[in-house]
């Protein structure tokens, strides 16, 4: 397993738990040390216990070189990051570097299957991975096995996925991968390499579009003075409309949706397609967080000198991941309007402080609310959903609450100046 971020480490632990022998390597030595000590470098429910178990049983070995990772392995999973470049295109640099170091470490004549698990633009496996391995004259096979896990329930997703997509270069590769996934009971779709690459982008682009659609509809409902809840319920009763993933809020963040939609738009444009809908999805998402600020201003007027509690700093609940979290633009905009911002998150406080040090990060919801003139709920932590008027009225100077995720119960907000997106 090459690259031990949320995808690589969770997959490594899941394969080891399914009685495979896994050798895990990451270029960052501090990350390897933490994992070797039984501590995942990020929060993921159940992962620490599962990691400790497979380390104890010696099914997972964290190794310090690519050569050690390769020595006894017949399948290599590439799980390195595929970040955005400044112009939105996918940066294939980290993947190319990983394949180069794989090729340099591959000293024997053993035939290995190289599987791209990272999210890559259609064609990347053929144009980036294949030429490096061919140039080194290595006996390889290639596959693409995109990852669909959701942060916060990644281990669950890796142990029991709802589908497996296998892009293969021939029947032998298909046989090897089907054998690896033999204990997983879910539909398996076998395609060619670039179709598998495309399915991952299609999934994320569709989900991002659903979110942007929900946000737009909620903004329209607000303009018409209609409750989004009833409209959502109404459209959800149509069997062609799946009501899931249509909850409006402050927009999507995280390490996948924004970067993957940007990369698909940029790559599509480069090839002469005009992905106007996805461009609109990105544009909608870019400004959606402003709705939460507008609602605050409608209640509080000028925000200069106002103390605002920002509840939830991660990009969503159940994770400590702050990559592209909407808490960043919300906090920066509030600060630029002269507000004092006090933030709280059950896990992401330290990581967020490094990104926006001007926000005072405190250790509890109550501390964040203490003396606040307003509060914005940004991430859908389950614990936040249990907050009631009592919590806000007891601590805040003026009880103005903006629910940016529609998780609070409006019926329990008596006495609070309560606003929601939509
Ligand atoms: N995070 C998610 O929820 C998720 C879900 C599905 C798919 N994906 C995709 O999977 C891929 C990995 O995602 P992630 O969030 O785990 O990434 P990440 O950036 O958090 O982790 C990648 C890891 O790879 C390591 N690495 C980089 N270059 C290396 C090299 N040459 N050799 C060894 N290790 C190297 C890094 O040190 C890092 O620990 C990305 O393409 C992402 O888009 C992510």
PDB file of N, CA, C and O in Angstrom, residues 210-257:
ATOM      1  N   UNK A 210     -25.895  17.529  -6.718  1.00  0.00           N
ATOM      2  CA  UNK A 210     -27.067  17.424  -5.831  1.00  0.00           C
ATOM      3  C   UNK A 210     -26.996  18.464  -4.719  1.00  0.00           C
ATOM      4  O   UNK A 210     -27.987  19.121  -4.401  1.00  0.00           O
ATOM      5  N   UNK A 211     -25.810  18.613  -4.134  1.00  0.00           N
ATOM      6  CA  UNK A 211     -25.661  19.574  -3.034  1.00  0.00           C
ATOM      7  C   UNK A 211     -25.915  20.991  -3.544  1.00  0.00           C
ATOM      8  O   UNK A 211     -26.658  21.769  -2.933  1.00  0.00           O
ATOM      9  N   UNK A 212     -25.309  21.320  -4.684  1.00  0.00           N
ATOM     10  CA  UNK A 212     -25.479  22.678  -5.223  1.00  0.00           C
ATOM     11  C   UNK A 212     -26.938  22.917  -5.592  1.00  0.00           C
ATOM     12  O   UNK A 212     -27.477  24.012  -5.380  1.00  0.00           O
ATOM     13  N   UNK A 213     -27.609  21.872  -6.113  1.00  0.00           N
ATOM     14  CA  UNK A 213     -29.023  22.001  -6.454  1.00  0.00           C
ATOM     15  C   UNK A 213     -29.843  22.266  -5.195  1.00  0.00           C
ATOM     16  O   UNK A 213     -30.711  23.163  -5.169  1.00  0.00           O
ATOM     17  N   UNK A 214     -29.560  21.495  -4.134  1.00  0.00           N
ATOM     18  CA  UNK A 214     -30.292  21.686  -2.871  1.00  0.00           C
ATOM     19  C   UNK A 214     -30.071  23.100  -2.350  1.00  0.00           C
ATOM     20  O   UNK A 214     -31.013  23.762  -1.873  1.00  0.00           O
ATOM     21  N   UNK A 215     -28.843  23.585  -2.448  1.00  0.00           N
ATOM     22  CA  UNK A 215     -28.549  24.932  -1.970  1.00  0.00           C
ATOM     23  C   UNK A 215     -29.314  25.982  -2.779  1.00  0.00           C
ATOM     24  O   UNK A 215     -29.881  26.922  -2.230  1.00  0.00           O
ATOM     25  N   UNK A 216     -29.315  25.794  -4.089  1.00  0.00           N
ATOM     26  CA  UNK A 216     -30.011  26.763  -4.930  1.00  0.00           C
ATOM     27  C   UNK A 216     -31.513  26.755  -4.643  1.00  0.00           C
ATOM     28  O   UNK A 216     -32.154  27.799  -4.524  1.00  0.00           O
ATOM     29  N   UNK A 217     -32.053  25.532  -4.518  1.00  0.00           N
ATOM     30  CA  UNK A 217     -33.487  25.407  -4.253  1.00  0.00           C
ATOM     31  C   UNK A 217     -33.824  26.048  -2.898  1.00  0.00           C
ATOM     32  O   UNK A 217     -34.839  26.739  -2.761  1.00  0.00           O
ATOM     33  N   UNK A 218     -32.964  25.820  -1.909  1.00  0.00           N
ATOM     34  CA  UNK A 218     -33.201  26.389  -0.568  1.00  0.00           C
ATOM     35  C   UNK A 218     -33.167  27.914  -0.634  1.00  0.00           C
ATOM     36  O   UNK A 218     -34.001  28.593  -0.018  1.00  0.00           O
ATOM     37  N   UNK A 219     -32.220  28.452  -1.406  1.00  0.00           N
ATOM     38  CA  UNK A 219     -32.148  29.915  -1.536  1.00  0.00           C
ATOM     39  C   UNK A 219     -33.410  30.452  -2.211  1.00  0.00           C
ATOM     40  O   UNK A 219     -33.929  31.506  -1.837  1.00  0.00           O
ATOM     41  N   UNK A 220     -33.906  29.696  -3.216  1.00  0.00           N
ATOM     42  CA  UNK A 220     -35.143  30.109  -3.896  1.00  0.00           C
ATOM     43  C   UNK A 220     -36.327  30.044  -2.929  1.00  0.00           C
ATOM     44  O   UNK A 220     -37.151  30.958  -2.886  1.00  0.00           O
ATOM     45  N   UNK A 221     -36.385  28.940  -2.157  1.00  0.00           N
ATOM     46  CA  UNK A 221     -37.485  28.810  -1.173  1.00  0.00           C
ATOM     47  C   UNK A 221     -37.477  30.017  -0.244  1.00  0.00           C
ATOM     48  O   UNK A 221     -38.531  30.589   0.070  1.00  0.00           O
ATOM     49  N   UNK A 222     -36.281  30.372   0.196  1.00  0.00           N
ATOM     50  CA  UNK A 222     -36.159  31.519   1.106  1.00  0.00           C
ATOM     51  C   UNK A 222     -36.699  32.794   0.447  1.00  0.00           C
ATOM     52  O   UNK A 222     -37.428  33.557   1.058  1.00  0.00           O
ATOM     53  N   UNK A 223     -36.334  32.962  -0.834  1.00  0.00           N
ATOM     54  CA  UNK A 223     -36.791  34.161  -1.544  1.00  0.00           C
ATOM     55  C   UNK A 223     -38.311  34.188  -1.667  1.00  0.00           C
ATOM     56  O   UNK A 223     -38.929  35.248  -1.651  1.00  0.00           O
ATOM     57  N   UNK A 224     -38.911  32.983  -1.803  1.00  0.00           N
ATOM     58  CA  UNK A 224     -40.373  32.915  -1.933  1.00  0.00           C
ATOM     59  C   UNK A 224     -41.080  32.834  -0.577  1.00  0.00           C
ATOM     60  O   UNK A 224     -42.306  32.762  -0.520  1.00  0.00           O
ATOM     61  N   UNK A 225     -40.297  32.741   0.510  1.00  0.00           N
ATOM     62  CA  UNK A 225     -40.915  32.609   1.829  1.00  0.00           C
ATOM     63  C   UNK A 225     -41.575  31.250   2.042  1.00  0.00           C
ATOM     64  O   UNK A 225     -42.619  31.127   2.673  1.00  0.00           O
ATOM     65  N   UNK A 226     -40.956  30.198   1.472  1.00  0.00           N
ATOM     66  CA  UNK A 226     -41.504  28.841   1.597  1.00  0.00           C
ATOM     67  C   UNK A 226     -40.505  28.003   2.399  1.00  0.00           C
ATOM     68  O   UNK A 226     -39.300  28.185   2.277  1.00  0.00           O
ATOM     69  N   UNK A 227     -41.021  27.035   3.179  1.00  0.00           N
ATOM     70  CA  UNK A 227     -40.110  26.176   3.933  1.00  0.00           C
ATOM     71  C   UNK A 227     -39.485  25.130   3.013  1.00  0.00           C
ATOM     72  O   UNK A 227     -40.190  24.384   2.321  1.00  0.00           O
ATOM     73  N   UNK A 228     -38.175  25.035   3.035  1.00  0.00           N
ATOM     74  CA  UNK A 228     -37.488  24.030   2.211  1.00  0.00           C
ATOM     75  C   UNK A 228     -37.899  22.618   2.623  1.00  0.00           C
ATOM     76  O   UNK A 228     -37.988  21.722   1.788  1.00  0.00           O
ATOM     77  N   UNK A 229     -38.135  22.422   3.938  1.00  0.00           N
ATOM     78  CA  UNK A 229     -38.481  21.073   4.436  1.00  0.00           C
ATOM     79  C   UNK A 229     -39.624  20.471   3.629  1.00  0.00           C
ATOM     80  O   UNK A 229     -39.564  19.315   3.205  1.00  0.00           O
ATOM     81  N   UNK A 230     -40.694  21.261   3.454  1.00  0.00           N
ATOM     82  CA  UNK A 230     -41.872  20.723   2.766  1.00  0.00           C
ATOM     83  C   UNK A 230     -41.576  20.475   1.289  1.00  0.00           C
ATOM     84  O   UNK A 230     -42.036  19.493   0.704  1.00  0.00           O
ATOM     85  N   UNK A 231     -40.811  21.378   0.682  1.00  0.00           N
ATOM     86  CA  UNK A 231     -40.465  21.211  -0.736  1.00  0.00           C
ATOM     87  C   UNK A 231     -39.597  19.954  -0.900  1.00  0.00           C
ATOM     88  O   UNK A 231     -39.807  19.123  -1.794  1.00  0.00           O
ATOM     89  N   UNK A 232     -38.633  19.788  -0.005  1.00  0.00           N
ATOM     90  CA  UNK A 232     -37.741  18.623  -0.027  1.00  0.00           C
ATOM     91  C   UNK A 232     -38.568  17.342   0.100  1.00  0.00           C
ATOM     92  O   UNK A 232     -38.408  16.388  -0.666  1.00  0.00           O
ATOM     93  N   UNK A 233     -39.475  17.341   1.059  1.00  0.00           N
ATOM     94  CA  UNK A 233     -40.328  16.177   1.275  1.00  0.00           C
ATOM     95  C   UNK A 233     -41.156  15.909   0.013  1.00  0.00           C
ATOM     96  O   UNK A 233     -41.267  14.767  -0.446  1.00  0.00           O
ATOM     97  N   UNK A 234     -41.686  16.986  -0.536  1.00  0.00           N
ATOM     98  CA  UNK A 234     -42.537  16.863  -1.732  1.00  0.00           C
ATOM     99  C   UNK A 234     -41.789  16.297  -2.925  1.00  0.00           C
ATOM    100  O   UNK A 234     -42.296  15.394  -3.604  1.00  0.00           O
ATOM    101  N   UNK A 235     -40.587  16.786  -3.177  1.00  0.00           N
ATOM    102  CA  UNK A 235     -39.860  16.250  -4.355  1.00  0.00           C
ATOM    103  C   UNK A 235     -39.379  14.828  -4.068  1.00  0.00           C
ATOM    104  O   UNK A 235     -39.298  13.996  -4.961  1.00  0.00           O
ATOM    105  N   UNK A 236     -39.084  14.549  -2.787  1.00  0.00           N
ATOM    106  CA  UNK A 236     -38.597  13.211  -2.411  1.00  0.00           C
ATOM    107  C   UNK A 236     -39.639  12.126  -2.607  1.00  0.00           C
ATOM    108  O   UNK A 236     -39.306  10.944  -2.700  1.00  0.00           O
ATOM    109  N   UNK A 237     -40.920  12.508  -2.660  1.00  0.00           N
ATOM    110  CA  UNK A 237     -41.979  11.512  -2.863  1.00  0.00           C
ATOM    111  C   UNK A 237     -42.053  11.047  -4.318  1.00  0.00           C
ATOM    112  O   UNK A 237     -42.673  10.038  -4.624  1.00  0.00           O
ATOM    113  N   UNK A 238     -41.415  11.789  -5.209  1.00  0.00           N
ATOM    114  CA  UNK A 238     -41.326  11.381  -6.611  1.00  0.00           C
ATOM    115  C   UNK A 238     -40.255  10.289  -6.710  1.00  0.00           C
ATOM    116  O   UNK A 238     -39.099  10.530  -6.351  1.00  0.00           O
ATOM    117  N   UNK A 239     -40.646   9.077  -7.159  1.00  0.00           N
ATOM    118  CA  UNK A 239     -39.657   7.992  -7.171  1.00  0.00           C
ATOM    119  C   UNK A 239     -38.427   8.273  -8.031  1.00  0.00           C
ATOM    120  O   UNK A 239     -37.390   7.646  -7.863  1.00  0.00           O
ATOM    121  N   UNK A 240     -38.544   9.243  -8.949  1.00  0.00           N
ATOM    122  CA  UNK A 240     -37.357   9.551  -9.768  1.00  0.00           C
ATOM    123  C   UNK A 240     -36.382  10.456  -9.037  1.00  0.00           C
ATOM    124  O   UNK A 240     -35.251  10.655  -9.450  1.00  0.00           O
ATOM    125  N   UNK A 241     -36.833  11.072  -7.926  1.00  0.00           N
ATOM    126  CA  UNK A 241     -35.948  11.978  -7.169  1.00  0.00           C
ATOM    127  C   UNK A 241     -35.556  11.283  -5.869  1.00  0.00           C
ATOM    128  O   UNK A 241     -36.394  11.013  -5.045  1.00  0.00           O
ATOM    129  N   UNK A 242     -34.317  10.997  -5.704  1.00  0.00           N
ATOM    130  CA  UNK A 242     -33.860  10.402  -4.446  1.00  0.00           C
ATOM    131  C   UNK A 242     -33.660  11.527  -3.431  1.00  0.00           C
ATOM    132  O   UNK A 242     -32.863  12.429  -3.663  1.00  0.00           O
ATOM    133  N   UNK A 243     -34.399  11.499  -2.294  1.00  0.00           N
ATOM    134  CA  UNK A 243     -34.309  12.631  -1.364  1.00  0.00           C
ATOM    135  C   UNK A 243     -32.973  12.729  -0.618  1.00  0.00           C
ATOM    136  O   UNK A 243     -32.690  13.746   0.000  1.00  0.00           O
ATOM    137  N   UNK A 244     -32.139  11.680  -0.710  1.00  0.00           N
ATOM    138  CA  UNK A 244     -30.872  11.713   0.030  1.00  0.00           C
ATOM    139  C   UNK A 244     -29.902  12.713  -0.609  1.00  0.00           C
ATOM    140  O   UNK A 244     -29.923  12.950  -1.804  1.00  0.00           O
ATOM    141  N   UNK A 245     -29.055  13.285   0.259  1.00  0.00           N
ATOM    142  CA  UNK A 245     -28.011  14.194  -0.219  1.00  0.00           C
ATOM    143  C   UNK A 245     -28.591  15.471  -0.820  1.00  0.00           C
ATOM    144  O   UNK A 245     -27.986  16.087  -1.691  1.00  0.00           O
ATOM    145  N   UNK A 246     -29.768  15.844  -0.360  1.00  0.00           N
ATOM    146  CA  UNK A 246     -30.377  17.090  -0.849  1.00  0.00           C
ATOM    147  C   UNK A 246     -30.614  18.050   0.315  1.00  0.00           C
ATOM    148  O   UNK A 246     -31.593  18.787   0.318  1.00  0.00           O
ATOM    149  N   UNK A 247     -29.737  17.989   1.315  1.00  0.00           N
ATOM    150  CA  UNK A 247     -29.874  18.898   2.459  1.00  0.00           C
ATOM    151  C   UNK A 247     -29.034  20.140   2.189  1.00  0.00           C
ATOM    152  O   UNK A 247     -27.829  20.038   1.972  1.00  0.00           O
ATOM    153  N   UNK A 248     -29.671  21.298   2.171  1.00  0.00           N
ATOM    154  CA  UNK A 248     -28.906  22.504   1.858  1.00  0.00           C
ATOM    155  C   UNK A 248     -28.052  22.955   3.039  1.00  0.00           C
ATOM    156  O   UNK A 248     -28.268  22.529   4.169  1.00  0.00           O
ATOM    157  N   UNK A 249     -27.089  23.802   2.760  1.00  0.00           N
ATOM    158  CA  UNK A 249     -26.227  24.276   3.835  1.00  0.00           C
ATOM    159  C   UNK A 249     -25.272  25.344   3.340  1.00  0.00           C
ATOM    160  O   UNK A 249     -25.605  26.140   2.459  1.00  0.00           O
ATOM    161  N   UNK A 250     -24.066  25.314   3.908  1.00  0.00           N
ATOM    162  CA  UNK A 250     -23.084  26.354   3.593  1.00  0.00           C
ATOM    163  C   UNK A 250     -22.195  25.976   2.407  1.00  0.00           C
ATOM    164  O   UNK A 250     -21.234  26.671   2.097  1.00  0.00           O
ATOM    165  N   UNK A 251     -22.530  24.852   1.747  1.00  0.00           N
ATOM    166  CA  UNK A 251     -21.726  24.442   0.585  1.00  0.00           C
ATOM    167  C   UNK A 251     -20.837  23.262   0.926  1.00  0.00           C
ATOM    168  O   UNK A 251     -20.659  22.933   2.096  1.00  0.00           O
ATOM    169  N   UNK A 252     -20.295  22.631  -0.113  1.00  0.00           N
ATOM    170  CA  UNK A 252     -19.433  21.466   0.138  1.00  0.00           C
ATOM    171  C   UNK A 252     -17.976  21.870   0.211  1.00  0.00           C
ATOM    172  O   UNK A 252     -17.533  22.813  -0.437  1.00  0.00           O
ATOM    173  N   UNK A 253     -17.244  21.141   1.075  1.00  0.00           N
ATOM    174  CA  UNK A 253     -15.792  21.332   1.179  1.00  0.00           C
ATOM    175  C   UNK A 253     -15.152  19.961   1.160  1.00  0.00           C
ATOM    176  O   UNK A 253     -15.660  19.047   0.529  1.00  0.00           O
ATOM    177  N   UNK A 254     -14.031  19.827   1.881  1.00  0.00           N
ATOM    178  CA  UNK A 254     -13.393  18.517   1.970  1.00  0.00           C
ATOM    179  C   UNK A 254     -12.351  18.309   0.900  1.00  0.00           C
ATOM    180  O   UNK A 254     -12.107  19.172   0.053  1.00  0.00           O
ATOM    181  N   UNK A 255     -11.754  17.126   0.929  1.00  0.00           N
ATOM    182  CA  UNK A 255     -10.602  16.878   0.062  1.00  0.00           C
ATOM    183  C   UNK A 255     -11.013  16.343  -1.296  1.00  0.00           C
ATOM    184  O   UNK A 255     -10.164  16.114  -2.152  1.00  0.00           O
ATOM    185  N   UNK A 256     -12.308  16.102  -1.521  1.00  0.00           N
ATOM    186  CA  UNK A 256     -12.694  15.441  -2.790  1.00  0.00           C
ATOM    187  C   UNK A 256     -13.588  16.272  -3.705  1.00  0.00           C
ATOM    188  O   UNK A 256     -13.191  16.582  -4.823  1.00  0.00           O
ATOM    189  N   UNK A 257     -14.809  16.623  -3.246  1.00  0.00           N
ATOM    190  CA  UNK A 257     -15.754  17.252  -4.181  1.00  0.00           C
ATOM    191  C   UNK A 257     -15.172  18.486  -4.870  1.00  0.00           C
ATOM    192  O   UNK A 257     -15.190  18.562  -6.102  1.00  0.00           O
TER     193      UNK A 257
END
